[in-house]
Amino acid sequence: MATTLGDNALALSTVQKWAAEFKRGRENLEDDLRGGRPATATTQENNDRIHHIVMDERRLTVNQMANTVSISRERIENILHKELEMSKVSARWVPRLLTSDQKYTRLVMSEVNLTLFEVDPVSFLERFFAQDECWIYHFEPETKWQSTQWKRPSSPAPKKAKVVSSAGKVMASVFWDANGIKIHFNL
């Protein structure tokens, strides 16, 4: 064999091992399945487990998921980004989350005001006396990093409403008309 195959010849011990295997009844050359840790952690089972974990709690970190599933951070990141096509993004801040009825009411009022403005633009603005108020809170709001969560490219960006705290707040109110601010006070 060494003369015919040269450097590609099998070692004598390997030939003896395979000869013994065939004498015991082995009929194929494929390796037997071995127990223990799989060659890769990117399996359909792990993909499903990670997907289920993320859908239950979108704010988990990669380290928290790795500890839960007992596979490496790198495998978790590979599953999230390449297999599940997810990325972690911050929620977009909006002043308030309105109901459908509130949105419809604002639409109707805006259309009425636009019609009045088109009839007489100058006197339209002079007729209004407006007031606005805002609660100013004395607490530490959630940071942008704390609000990040996992999402797919096709799903909409998460939103969060302005945080309402029951204590530690002051209300600022402002009144004005077309000529400017009339009165400003805090309660």
Coordinates of C-alpha atoms in Angstrom, one line a residue:
M1 CA 0.0 0.0 0.0
A2 CA 2.8 2.4 0.9
T3 CA 4.5 1.7 -2.5
T4 CA 1.2 2.3 -4.5
L5 CA -0.3 5.2 -2.5
G6 CA 2.8 6.9 -1.2
D7 CA 2.1 9.7 1.3
N8 CA -1.7 9.0 1.0
A9 CA -1.4 5.5 2.4
L10 CA -3.2 4.8 5.7
A11 CA -1.2 4.1 8.8
L12 CA -1.0 0.4 9.8
S13 CA -2.9 1.0 13.0
T14 CA -5.8 2.5 11.1
V15 CA -5.9 -0.4 8.7
Q16 CA -5.9 -2.9 11.6
K17 CA -8.7 -0.9 13.4
W18 CA -11.0 -1.0 10.3
A19 CA -10.2 -4.7 9.7
A20 CA -11.3 -5.5 13.2
E21 CA -14.5 -3.5 12.7
F22 CA -15.4 -5.4 9.6
K23 CA -14.7 -8.7 11.3
R24 CA -17.2 -7.7 14.0
G25 CA -19.9 -7.2 11.4
R26 CA -19.7 -3.5 10.4
E27 CA -20.9 -2.9 6.9
N28 CA -20.5 0.8 6.2
L29 CA -17.6 3.3 6.3
E30 CA -19.6 6.2 7.8
D31 CA -18.7 7.4 11.4
D32 CA -21.1 6.3 14.1
L33 CA -23.1 9.0 15.8
R34 CA -21.5 10.2 19.0
G35 CA -23.1 11.6 22.1
G36 CA -22.2 14.8 23.8
R37 CA -22.2 18.4 22.7
P38 CA -23.4 18.9 19.1
A39 CA -21.0 20.3 16.5
T40 CA -23.0 23.5 16.2
A41 CA -25.5 25.2 18.5
T42 CA -27.4 26.7 15.5
T43 CA -30.0 24.0 15.3
Q44 CA -33.7 24.3 14.5
E45 CA -34.5 23.5 18.2
N46 CA -32.3 26.3 19.4
N47 CA -33.6 28.7 16.8
D48 CA -37.2 27.9 18.0
R49 CA -36.2 28.3 21.7
I50 CA -34.5 31.7 21.1
H51 CA -37.5 32.9 19.0
H52 CA -39.9 31.8 21.8
I53 CA -37.7 33.6 24.5
V54 CA -37.5 36.8 22.5
M55 CA -41.2 36.8 21.8
D56 CA -42.0 36.4 25.5
E57 CA -39.6 39.2 26.6
R58 CA -38.2 41.5 23.9
R59 CA -35.9 43.4 26.3
L60 CA -33.6 40.5 27.2
T61 CA -29.9 40.9 26.6
V62 CA -27.8 38.4 24.6
N63 CA -26.1 37.4 27.8
Q64 CA -29.4 36.7 29.5
M65 CA -30.5 34.5 26.6
A66 CA -27.1 32.7 26.5
N67 CA -27.5 31.9 30.2
T68 CA -31.1 30.7 29.8
V69 CA -30.3 28.4 26.8
S70 CA -26.8 27.5 27.9
I71 CA -25.1 28.2 24.6
S72 CA -22.5 30.9 23.8
R73 CA -23.1 34.6 23.2
E74 CA -21.8 34.3 19.7
R75 CA -24.2 31.5 18.8
I76 CA -27.1 33.5 20.2
E77 CA -26.1 36.6 18.1
N78 CA -25.8 34.4 15.0
I79 CA -29.3 32.9 15.6
L80 CA -30.8 36.3 16.3
H81 CA -29.2 38.2 13.4
K82 CA -28.7 35.6 10.6
E83 CA -31.3 32.9 11.3
L84 CA -34.2 34.9 12.8
E85 CA -33.2 38.2 11.0
M86 CA -33.8 40.3 14.1
S87 CA -32.1 43.4 15.4
K88 CA -32.3 45.4 18.6
V89 CA -33.8 48.9 18.3
S90 CA -34.9 51.6 20.7
A91 CA -38.6 52.6 20.9
R92 CA -39.5 55.8 19.2
W93 CA -40.8 58.4 21.7
V94 CA -44.2 59.8 21.0
P95 CA -45.9 62.4 23.3
R96 CA -49.0 60.2 23.8
L97 CA -50.5 57.1 22.3
L98 CA -54.0 58.1 21.1
T99 CA -56.9 55.8 20.6
S100 CA -58.7 55.6 17.2
D101 CA -61.5 57.8 18.5
Q102 CA -59.1 60.5 19.7
K103 CA -57.3 60.4 16.3
Y104 CA -60.6 60.8 14.5
T105 CA -61.7 63.7 16.7
R106 CA -58.4 65.5 16.0
L107 CA -58.8 64.9 12.3
V108 CA -62.3 66.4 12.3
M109 CA -61.3 69.4 14.3
S110 CA -58.3 70.1 12.1
E111 CA -60.5 70.0 9.0
V112 CA -63.0 72.5 10.6
N113 CA -60.2 74.8 11.6
L114 CA -58.6 74.6 8.1
T115 CA -61.9 75.6 6.5
L116 CA -62.3 78.6 8.9
F117 CA -58.7 79.6 8.2
E118 CA -59.2 79.5 4.4
V119 CA -62.3 81.8 4.7
D120 CA -60.4 84.6 6.7
P121 CA -56.8 83.9 7.6
V122 CA -56.1 87.2 9.4
S123 CA -59.1 87.2 11.8
F124 CA -58.9 83.4 12.3
L125 CA -55.7 83.6 14.3
E126 CA -56.8 86.7 16.3
R127 CA -59.9 85.0 17.6
F128 CA -58.0 82.3 19.4
F129 CA -56.9 82.4 23.0
A130 CA -55.0 79.2 23.7
Q131 CA -53.7 77.4 26.8
D132 CA -51.2 74.6 27.2
E133 CA -50.0 72.7 30.3
C134 CA -47.3 70.3 30.9
W135 CA -46.4 68.1 33.9
I136 CA -42.7 68.4 34.7
Y137 CA -41.5 65.2 36.6
H138 CA -38.8 64.9 39.2
F139 CA -37.6 61.4 38.5
E140 CA -35.1 59.5 36.3
P141 CA -36.8 58.3 33.1
E142 CA -35.9 55.1 31.4
T143 CA -32.8 55.5 29.2
K144 CA -32.8 54.9 25.4
W145 CA -30.5 51.8 26.0
Q146 CA -32.9 50.4 28.6
S147 CA -35.8 50.6 26.2
T148 CA -34.1 48.6 23.4
Q149 CA -35.8 45.4 22.3
W150 CA -35.5 42.8 19.5
K151 CA -37.5 43.0 16.3
R152 CA -37.6 41.7 12.8
P153 CA -36.9 44.0 9.8
S154 CA -40.5 43.6 8.6
S155 CA -42.1 44.5 12.0
P156 CA -42.9 48.1 13.0
A157 CA -40.6 50.0 15.3
P158 CA -41.7 49.8 19.0
K159 CA -43.3 52.9 20.6
K160 CA -43.5 54.0 24.1
A161 CA -45.8 56.7 25.6
K162 CA -44.6 59.5 27.8
V163 CA -44.0 58.1 31.3
V164 CA -46.5 59.2 33.9
S165 CA -45.3 59.3 37.5
S166 CA -47.7 59.7 40.3
A167 CA -45.4 61.7 42.6
G168 CA -42.7 64.3 42.2
K169 CA -44.3 66.6 39.5
V170 CA -45.1 70.2 38.9
M171 CA -47.5 71.6 36.3
A172 CA -46.5 74.5 34.0
S173 CA -49.3 76.4 32.2
V174 CA -49.0 79.0 29.5
F175 CA -51.8 81.2 27.9
W176 CA -51.4 83.1 24.7
D177 CA -53.1 84.6 21.7
A178 CA -52.0 85.8 18.2
N179 CA -50.0 88.7 19.8
G180 CA -48.0 86.5 22.2
I181 CA -47.9 85.0 25.7
K182 CA -50.5 86.5 28.1
I183 CA -49.8 84.6 31.4
H184 CA -47.4 81.9 32.5
F185 CA -47.5 80.1 35.9
N186 CA -46.5 76.9 37.7
L187 CA -48.7 75.1 40.2

